[in-house]
XYZ file of C-alpha atoms in Angstrom:
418
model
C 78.074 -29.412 35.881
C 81.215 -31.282 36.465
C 84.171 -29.710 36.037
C 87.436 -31.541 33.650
C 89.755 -33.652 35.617
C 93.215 -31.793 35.502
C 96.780 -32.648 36.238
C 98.884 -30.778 38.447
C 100.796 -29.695 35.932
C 100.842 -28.237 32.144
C 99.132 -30.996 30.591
C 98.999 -29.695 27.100
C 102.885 -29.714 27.193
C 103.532 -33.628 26.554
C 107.607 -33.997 25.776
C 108.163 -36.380 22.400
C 110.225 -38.679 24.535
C 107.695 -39.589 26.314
C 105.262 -39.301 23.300
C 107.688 -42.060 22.380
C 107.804 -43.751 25.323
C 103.970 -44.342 25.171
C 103.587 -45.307 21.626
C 106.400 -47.533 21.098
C 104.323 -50.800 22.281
C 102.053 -49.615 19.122
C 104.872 -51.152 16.863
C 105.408 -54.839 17.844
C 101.546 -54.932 18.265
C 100.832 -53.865 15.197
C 103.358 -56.377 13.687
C 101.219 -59.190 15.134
C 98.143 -58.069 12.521
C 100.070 -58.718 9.527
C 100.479 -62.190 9.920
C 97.724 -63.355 12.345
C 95.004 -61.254 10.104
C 96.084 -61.363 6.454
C 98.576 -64.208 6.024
C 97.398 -66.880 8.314
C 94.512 -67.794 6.870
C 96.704 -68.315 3.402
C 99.300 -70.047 5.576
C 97.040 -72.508 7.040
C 95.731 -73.225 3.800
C 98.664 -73.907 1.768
C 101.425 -75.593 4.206
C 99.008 -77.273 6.297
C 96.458 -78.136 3.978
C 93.455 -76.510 6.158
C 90.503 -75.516 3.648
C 89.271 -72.163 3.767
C 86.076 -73.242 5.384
C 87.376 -74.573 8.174
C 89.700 -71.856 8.615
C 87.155 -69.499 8.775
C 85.108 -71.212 11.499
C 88.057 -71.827 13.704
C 88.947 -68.405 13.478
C 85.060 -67.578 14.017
C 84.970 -69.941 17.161
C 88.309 -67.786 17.962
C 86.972 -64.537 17.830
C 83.716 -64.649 19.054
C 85.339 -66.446 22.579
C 87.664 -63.553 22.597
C 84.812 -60.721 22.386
C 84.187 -62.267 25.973
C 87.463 -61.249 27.543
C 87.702 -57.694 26.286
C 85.326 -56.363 28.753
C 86.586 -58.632 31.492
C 89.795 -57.641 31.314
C 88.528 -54.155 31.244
C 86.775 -54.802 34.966
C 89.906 -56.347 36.350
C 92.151 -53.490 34.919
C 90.156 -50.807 36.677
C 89.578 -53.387 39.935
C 93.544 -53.573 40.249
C 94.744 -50.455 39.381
C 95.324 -49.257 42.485
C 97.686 -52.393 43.410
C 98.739 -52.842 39.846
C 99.653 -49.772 37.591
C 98.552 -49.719 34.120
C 101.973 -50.664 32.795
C 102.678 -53.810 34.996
C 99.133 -55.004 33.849
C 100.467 -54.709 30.144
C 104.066 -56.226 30.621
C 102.576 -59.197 32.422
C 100.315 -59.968 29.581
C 103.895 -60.458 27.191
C 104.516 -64.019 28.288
C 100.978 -64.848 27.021
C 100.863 -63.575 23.992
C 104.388 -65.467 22.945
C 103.401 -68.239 24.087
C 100.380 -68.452 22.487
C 102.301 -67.395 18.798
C 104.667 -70.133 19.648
C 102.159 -72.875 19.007
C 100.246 -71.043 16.585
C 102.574 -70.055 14.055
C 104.729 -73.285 14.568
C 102.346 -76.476 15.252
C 103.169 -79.555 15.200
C 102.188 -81.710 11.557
C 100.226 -84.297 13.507
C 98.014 -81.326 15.300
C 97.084 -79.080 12.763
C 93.263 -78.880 12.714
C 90.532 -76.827 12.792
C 90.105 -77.074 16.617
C 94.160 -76.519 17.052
C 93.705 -73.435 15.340
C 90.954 -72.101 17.167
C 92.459 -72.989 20.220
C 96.002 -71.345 19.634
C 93.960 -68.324 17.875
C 92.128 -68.235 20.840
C 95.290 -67.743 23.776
C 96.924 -65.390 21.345
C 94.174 -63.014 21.277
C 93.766 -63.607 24.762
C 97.402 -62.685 25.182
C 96.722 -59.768 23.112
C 93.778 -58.618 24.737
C 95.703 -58.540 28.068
C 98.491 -55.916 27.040
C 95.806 -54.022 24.489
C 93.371 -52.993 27.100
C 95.820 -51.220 29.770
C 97.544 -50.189 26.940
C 94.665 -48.073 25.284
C 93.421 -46.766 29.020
C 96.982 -45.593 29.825
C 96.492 -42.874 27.229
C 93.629 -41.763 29.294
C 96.002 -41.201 32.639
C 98.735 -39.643 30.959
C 97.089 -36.257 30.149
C 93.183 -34.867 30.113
C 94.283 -32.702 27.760
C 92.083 -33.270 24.485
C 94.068 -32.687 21.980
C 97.470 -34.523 24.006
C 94.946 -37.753 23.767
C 94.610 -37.362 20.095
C 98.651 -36.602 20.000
C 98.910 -40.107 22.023
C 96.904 -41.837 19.906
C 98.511 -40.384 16.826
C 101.862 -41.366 18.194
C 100.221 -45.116 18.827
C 98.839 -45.762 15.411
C 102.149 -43.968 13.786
C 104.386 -46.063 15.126
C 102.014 -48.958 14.597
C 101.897 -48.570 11.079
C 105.607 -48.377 11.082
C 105.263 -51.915 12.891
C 103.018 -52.902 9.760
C 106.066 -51.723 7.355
C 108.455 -54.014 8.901
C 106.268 -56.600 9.261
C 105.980 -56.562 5.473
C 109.742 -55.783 4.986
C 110.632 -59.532 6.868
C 109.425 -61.217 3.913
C 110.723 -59.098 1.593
C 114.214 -58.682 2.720
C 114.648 -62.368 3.571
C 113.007 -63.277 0.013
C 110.794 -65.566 1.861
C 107.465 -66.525 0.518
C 104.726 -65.335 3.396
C 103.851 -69.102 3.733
C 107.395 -70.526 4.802
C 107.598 -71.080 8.376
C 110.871 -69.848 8.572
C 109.019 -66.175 7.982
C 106.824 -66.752 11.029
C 110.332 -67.926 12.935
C 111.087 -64.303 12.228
C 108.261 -62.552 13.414
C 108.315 -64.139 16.336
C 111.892 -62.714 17.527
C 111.338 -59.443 15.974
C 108.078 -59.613 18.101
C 109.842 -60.825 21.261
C 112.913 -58.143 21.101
C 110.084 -55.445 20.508
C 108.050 -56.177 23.315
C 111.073 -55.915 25.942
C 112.019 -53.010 24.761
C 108.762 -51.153 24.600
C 107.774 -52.927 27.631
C 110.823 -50.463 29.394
C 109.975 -47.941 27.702
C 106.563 -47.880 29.133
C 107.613 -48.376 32.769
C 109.048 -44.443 32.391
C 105.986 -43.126 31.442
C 104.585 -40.579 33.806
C 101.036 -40.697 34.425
C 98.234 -40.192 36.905
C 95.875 -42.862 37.269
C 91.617 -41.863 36.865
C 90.656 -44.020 40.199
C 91.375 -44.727 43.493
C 91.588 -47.733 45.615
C 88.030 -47.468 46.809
C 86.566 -47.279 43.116
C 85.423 -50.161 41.992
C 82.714 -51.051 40.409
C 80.075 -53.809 40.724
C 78.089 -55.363 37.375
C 74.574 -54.220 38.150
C 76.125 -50.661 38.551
C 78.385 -50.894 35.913
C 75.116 -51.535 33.197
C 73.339 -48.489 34.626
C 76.120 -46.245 34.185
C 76.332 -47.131 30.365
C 72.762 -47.349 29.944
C 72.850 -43.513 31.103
C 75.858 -42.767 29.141
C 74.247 -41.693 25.686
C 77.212 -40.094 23.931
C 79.170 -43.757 24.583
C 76.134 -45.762 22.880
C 75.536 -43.309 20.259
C 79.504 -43.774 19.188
C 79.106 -47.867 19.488
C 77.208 -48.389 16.226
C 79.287 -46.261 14.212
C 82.479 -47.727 15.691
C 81.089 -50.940 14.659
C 80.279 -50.295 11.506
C 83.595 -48.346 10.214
C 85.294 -51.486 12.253
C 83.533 -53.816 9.780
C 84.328 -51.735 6.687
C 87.990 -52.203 7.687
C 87.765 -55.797 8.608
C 86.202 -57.420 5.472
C 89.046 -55.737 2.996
C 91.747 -56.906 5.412
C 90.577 -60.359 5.207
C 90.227 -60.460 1.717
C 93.426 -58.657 0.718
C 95.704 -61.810 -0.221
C 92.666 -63.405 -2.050
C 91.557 -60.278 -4.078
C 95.119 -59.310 -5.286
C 96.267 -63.043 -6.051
C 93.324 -64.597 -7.452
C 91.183 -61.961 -8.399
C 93.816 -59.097 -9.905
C 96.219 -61.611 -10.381
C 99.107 -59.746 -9.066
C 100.581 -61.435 -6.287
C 104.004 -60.607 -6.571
C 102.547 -57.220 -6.036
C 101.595 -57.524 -3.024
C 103.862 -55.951 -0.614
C 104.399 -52.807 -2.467
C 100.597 -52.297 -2.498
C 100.728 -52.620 1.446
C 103.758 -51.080 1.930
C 102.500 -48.233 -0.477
C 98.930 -47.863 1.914
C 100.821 -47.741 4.999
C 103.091 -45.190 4.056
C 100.697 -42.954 2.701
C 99.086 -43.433 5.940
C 101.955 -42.006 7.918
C 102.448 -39.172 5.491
C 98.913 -37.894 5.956
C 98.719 -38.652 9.449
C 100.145 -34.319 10.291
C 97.961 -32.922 7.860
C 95.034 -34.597 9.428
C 96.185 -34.077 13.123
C 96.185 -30.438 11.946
C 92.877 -30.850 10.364
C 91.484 -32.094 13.742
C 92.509 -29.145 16.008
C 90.870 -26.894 13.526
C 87.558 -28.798 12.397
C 87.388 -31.050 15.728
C 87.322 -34.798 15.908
C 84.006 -36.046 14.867
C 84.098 -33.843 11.351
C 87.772 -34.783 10.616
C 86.923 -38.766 11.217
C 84.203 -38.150 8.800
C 86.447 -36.818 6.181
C 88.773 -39.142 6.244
C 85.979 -42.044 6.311
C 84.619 -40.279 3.103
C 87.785 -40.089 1.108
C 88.138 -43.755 1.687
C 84.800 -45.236 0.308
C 85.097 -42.623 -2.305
C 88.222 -43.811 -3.415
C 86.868 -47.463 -2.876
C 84.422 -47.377 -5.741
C 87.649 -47.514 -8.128
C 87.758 -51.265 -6.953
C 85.055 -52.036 -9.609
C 86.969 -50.469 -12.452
C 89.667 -53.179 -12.028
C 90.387 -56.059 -14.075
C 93.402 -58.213 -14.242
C 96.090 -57.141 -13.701
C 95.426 -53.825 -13.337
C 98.660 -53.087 -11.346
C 98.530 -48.662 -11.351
C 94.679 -48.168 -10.802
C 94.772 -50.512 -7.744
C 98.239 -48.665 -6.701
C 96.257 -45.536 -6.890
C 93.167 -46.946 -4.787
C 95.936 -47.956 -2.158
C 97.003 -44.707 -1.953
C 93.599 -42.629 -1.547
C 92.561 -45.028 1.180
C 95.978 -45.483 2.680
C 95.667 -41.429 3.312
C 92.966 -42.237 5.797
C 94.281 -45.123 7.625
C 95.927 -43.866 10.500
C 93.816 -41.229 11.331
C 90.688 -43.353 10.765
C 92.490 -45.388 13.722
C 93.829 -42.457 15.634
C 90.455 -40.361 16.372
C 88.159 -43.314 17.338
C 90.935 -43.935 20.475
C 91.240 -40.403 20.999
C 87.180 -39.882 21.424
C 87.010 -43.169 23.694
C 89.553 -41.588 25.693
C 87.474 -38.410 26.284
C 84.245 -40.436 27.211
C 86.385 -42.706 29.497
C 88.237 -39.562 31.111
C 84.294 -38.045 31.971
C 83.748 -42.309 33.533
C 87.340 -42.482 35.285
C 86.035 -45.096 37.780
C 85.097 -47.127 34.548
C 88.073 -46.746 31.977
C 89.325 -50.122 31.437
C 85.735 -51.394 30.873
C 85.101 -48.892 28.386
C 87.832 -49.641 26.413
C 87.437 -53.435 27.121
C 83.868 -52.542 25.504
C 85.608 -50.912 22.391
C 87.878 -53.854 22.155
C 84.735 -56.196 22.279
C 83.155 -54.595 19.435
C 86.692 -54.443 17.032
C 87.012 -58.244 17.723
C 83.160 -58.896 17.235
C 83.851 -57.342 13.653
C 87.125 -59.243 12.672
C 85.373 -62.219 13.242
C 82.195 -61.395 11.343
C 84.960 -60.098 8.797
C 86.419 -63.997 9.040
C 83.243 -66.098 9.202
C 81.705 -64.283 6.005
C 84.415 -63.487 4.146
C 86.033 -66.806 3.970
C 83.332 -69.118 3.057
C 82.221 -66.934 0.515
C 85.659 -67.180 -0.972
C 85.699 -70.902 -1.175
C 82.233 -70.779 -2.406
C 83.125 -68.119 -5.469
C 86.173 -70.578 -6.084
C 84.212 -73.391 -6.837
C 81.479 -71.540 -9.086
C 84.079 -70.239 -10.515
C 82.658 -66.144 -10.358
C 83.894 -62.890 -9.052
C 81.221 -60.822 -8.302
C 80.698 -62.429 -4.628
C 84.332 -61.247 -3.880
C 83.638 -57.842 -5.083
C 81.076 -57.667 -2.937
C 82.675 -58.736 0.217
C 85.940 -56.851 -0.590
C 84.501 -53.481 -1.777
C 81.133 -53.237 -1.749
C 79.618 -53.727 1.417
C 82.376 -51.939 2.704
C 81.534 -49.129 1.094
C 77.882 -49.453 2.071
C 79.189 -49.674 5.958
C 81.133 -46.422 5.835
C 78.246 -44.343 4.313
C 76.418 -45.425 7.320
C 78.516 -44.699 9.685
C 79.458 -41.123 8.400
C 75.301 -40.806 8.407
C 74.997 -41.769 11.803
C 78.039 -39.582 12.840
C 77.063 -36.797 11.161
C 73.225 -37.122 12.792
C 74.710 -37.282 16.459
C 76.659 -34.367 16.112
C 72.933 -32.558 15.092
C-alpha cells in the first residue's frame, strides 16, 4: 500500500496570497477563449470575408495538430523539471503565444485564407499549450493536500472567469463591435500586461516538485503505466464527453443568440450574466465538495446544467428573460464543472509523480480533441441550416446533443464510483 506523498510542512494551511499568486495566470488565459473560441470564427467571417466552412476546417486542421503537442509537452515538462522549474517552463512559453495572436488577430488583407488561419490558429495554441501544461501540473507540487488542490483549482477557474468578464467588458466599454480590429488591438495589450504580471507572480510560488532528476520516463514505459492505471482511463471518457457538451454551445453561442433568438445586442449581458453566476456559486459548491466529495458534487453540478438546458427548446425569438434565466442555471455550474475535473487529475497525477506533466498533457489532448470536434461539426452545420433556411439542425448542435453528452457522462461517473 503506498503511503500519500507529504510536504514538510502543514499542507492543508495554503495562505490566499499565494492562493493568488498561483491562480492569477488563470485570468489572462482565460481572456484568450473569448475571442479565439467565440468571436473569431464571426470575425473571420465578416471583416475578412472567410465562409463558415472554411473556417471551420482551418480551425479543424488547427486543433487536431494541436491534440499532438499536449502530451509532448507533457513528456518534456516532466523530462526538464529538474533543470527547469515548473514556472520558468510556463513564462518561456509567453513570447509564443503573443506572437502567434499577433498574426492571428491582425493579418495582413492579402493573406487571409483558410490555410493562414490554420496556421496562426495553430502557433497560438501551441503557445498556449506551452504555459497551460506546467501551469495545470504546478497545482500538483504546491500541496498533496486534497482538498488545497481543489482550493487551487477553484482559485484558477475563479479568477479565470473573472478574465472572461473583462474580456467581455473590452467591447463593451470601448463600444466596439466584437468584429473591429481595433477590439482585438485591445486584447492583445490587456493580454500582454497580464501575462507579465502573473508571470511574477508565479515565480513566488512555493512548491515542491513530484520528481527527481533521475525520473524520467521512456514511451514504451510510459503506455504501460497508463494501461495499468484504471481510475485515469475510467475518468477519460467522461472528461471527454462533459468536454464536448461544453464545446458545441461555446461554438455556437454568437450564431444561436444573433440569428437564431435574434438578440444580438444581448449578447454580452447573457455572458457576462453566466459568468458571474459562475463565480457566485463557485463557495457554495466548494463547500458542497468537502462534504459530498468530488465525484458526487461534479455530478450535481453536471445535472443542474442539462436540466436547465432543456429550456433552450422553449425559446423563440426574441425571447430575451427565458434565455437570461437558462444563462443563469447553467452559469451556476460553470466554474465548478471546470474546477473539480483539475482537482481529480491532480490527485491521479500526485499517486504518478514521475508522470505529471504527461497526464495533464493527456487531459489537455482530450479538451482540444473536443473543441475541434465542437468546430468541425458545429460550423458546417451552421452554414448548411443557413442555406435551407431551418433551425432545428442548430438546436440540435447547440442544445441537444449537449444534453445527450452530459447524461452520459453523469452515467458513466456515477457507475465508476459503484
Amino acid at each position: 500500500m503506498h503511503s500519500k506523498p507529504t510536504l514538510n510542512k502543514n499542507t492543508t494551511a495554503i495562505k490566499p496570497s499565494q492562493l493568488l499568486a498561483y491562480g492569477l495566470l488563470g485570468l489572462p488565459l482565460a481572456m484568450l477563449g473569448i475571442p479565439l473560441y467565440l468571436y473569431l470564427p464571426n470575425y473571420y467571417h465578416h471583416q475578412f470575408g472567410l465562409s463558415l466552412t472554411d473556417i471551420g476546417l482551418a480551425l479543424l486542421l488547427a486543433r487536431l495538430l494541436d491534440v499532438i503537442t499536449d502530451p509532448l509537452i507533457g513528456l518534456l515538462s516532466d523530462r526538464y523539471v529538474a533543470k527547469v522549474q515548473r514556472q520558468w517552463q510556463i513564462v518561456a512559453g509567453f513570447g509564443l503565444l503573443l506572437f502567434g495572436l499577433e498574426g492571428l488577430f491582425f493579418p495582413a488583407d492579402d493573406q487571409v485564407s483558410l490555410w493562414q488561419l490554420g496556421l496562426w490558429s495553430f502557433i497560438s495554441y501551441l503557445g498556449w499549450t506551452w504555459i497551460q501544461i506546467p501551469y495545470l501540473t504546478l497545482a500538483a507540487e504546491i500541496s498533496h493536500d486534497a482538498y488545497d488542490k481543489t482550493r487551487l483549482s477553484a482559485w484558477r477557474e475563479g479568477l479565470s472567469i473573472i478574465g472572461v468578464l473583462i474580456a467581455l467588458l473590452l467591447p463593451i466599454l470601448t463600444e466596439r463591435s466584437i468584429n473591429d480590429v481595433e477590439v482585438y488591438q485591445l486584447f492583445w495589450t490587456v493580454v500582454f500586461i497580464g501575462l507579465v504580471l502573473s508571470g511574477v507572480a508565479l515565480l513566488k510560488v512555493r512548491h515542491q516538485p513530484l520528481q527527481t532528476e533521475s525520473s524520467q520516463v521512456a514511451l514504451p514505459t510510459l503506455f504501460r503505466q497508463l494501461k495499468a492505471h484504471r481510475e485515469l482511463l475510467r475518468l477519460f471518457p467522461i472528461y471527454f464527453l462533459n468536454n464536448l457538451a461544453n464545446a458545441l454551445p461555446a461554438t455556437l453561442f454568437v450564431f444561436f443568440v444573433s440569428d437564431y433568438l435574434q438578440l444580438a445586442d444581448e449578447q454580452g449581458l447573457f455572458l457576462l450574466t453566466y459568468f458571474i453566476a459562475g463565480i457566485l456559486a463557485l463557495p457554495l459548491w466548494l463547500a458542497l465538495s468537502k462534504r459530498w466529495g468530488k465525484a458526487p458534487t461534479w455530478q450535481a453540478s453536471m445535472l443542474l446544467a442539462s436540466v436547465s438546458f432543456i429550456a433552450v427548446f422553449l425559446l423563440d425569438s426574441g425571447d430575451f428573460t427565458l434565455y437570461l434565466l437558462i444563462c443563469v442555471l447553467t452559469g451556476f455550474s460553470l466554474a465548478i464543472d471546470l474546477a473539480l475535473p483539475a482537482s481529480m487529475q491532480a490527485d491521479i497525477s500526485q499517486q504518478q509523480p514521475e508522470l505529471a506533466g504527461t497526464l495533464f498533457g493527456l487531459w489537455g489532448m482530450i479538451t482540444k480533441f473536443t473543441l475541434a470536434l465542437a468546430v468541425g461539426i458545429s460550423l458546417p452545420i451552421m452554414e448548411w441550416a443557413k442555406s435551407l433556411s431551418v433551425d432545428w439542425p442548430i438546436l440540435l448542435c447547440y442544445a441537444g446533443l449537449p444534453i445527450l453528452l452530459k447524461l452520459a457522462a453523469i452515467l458513466l461517473l456515477q457507475r465508476n464510483q459503484g
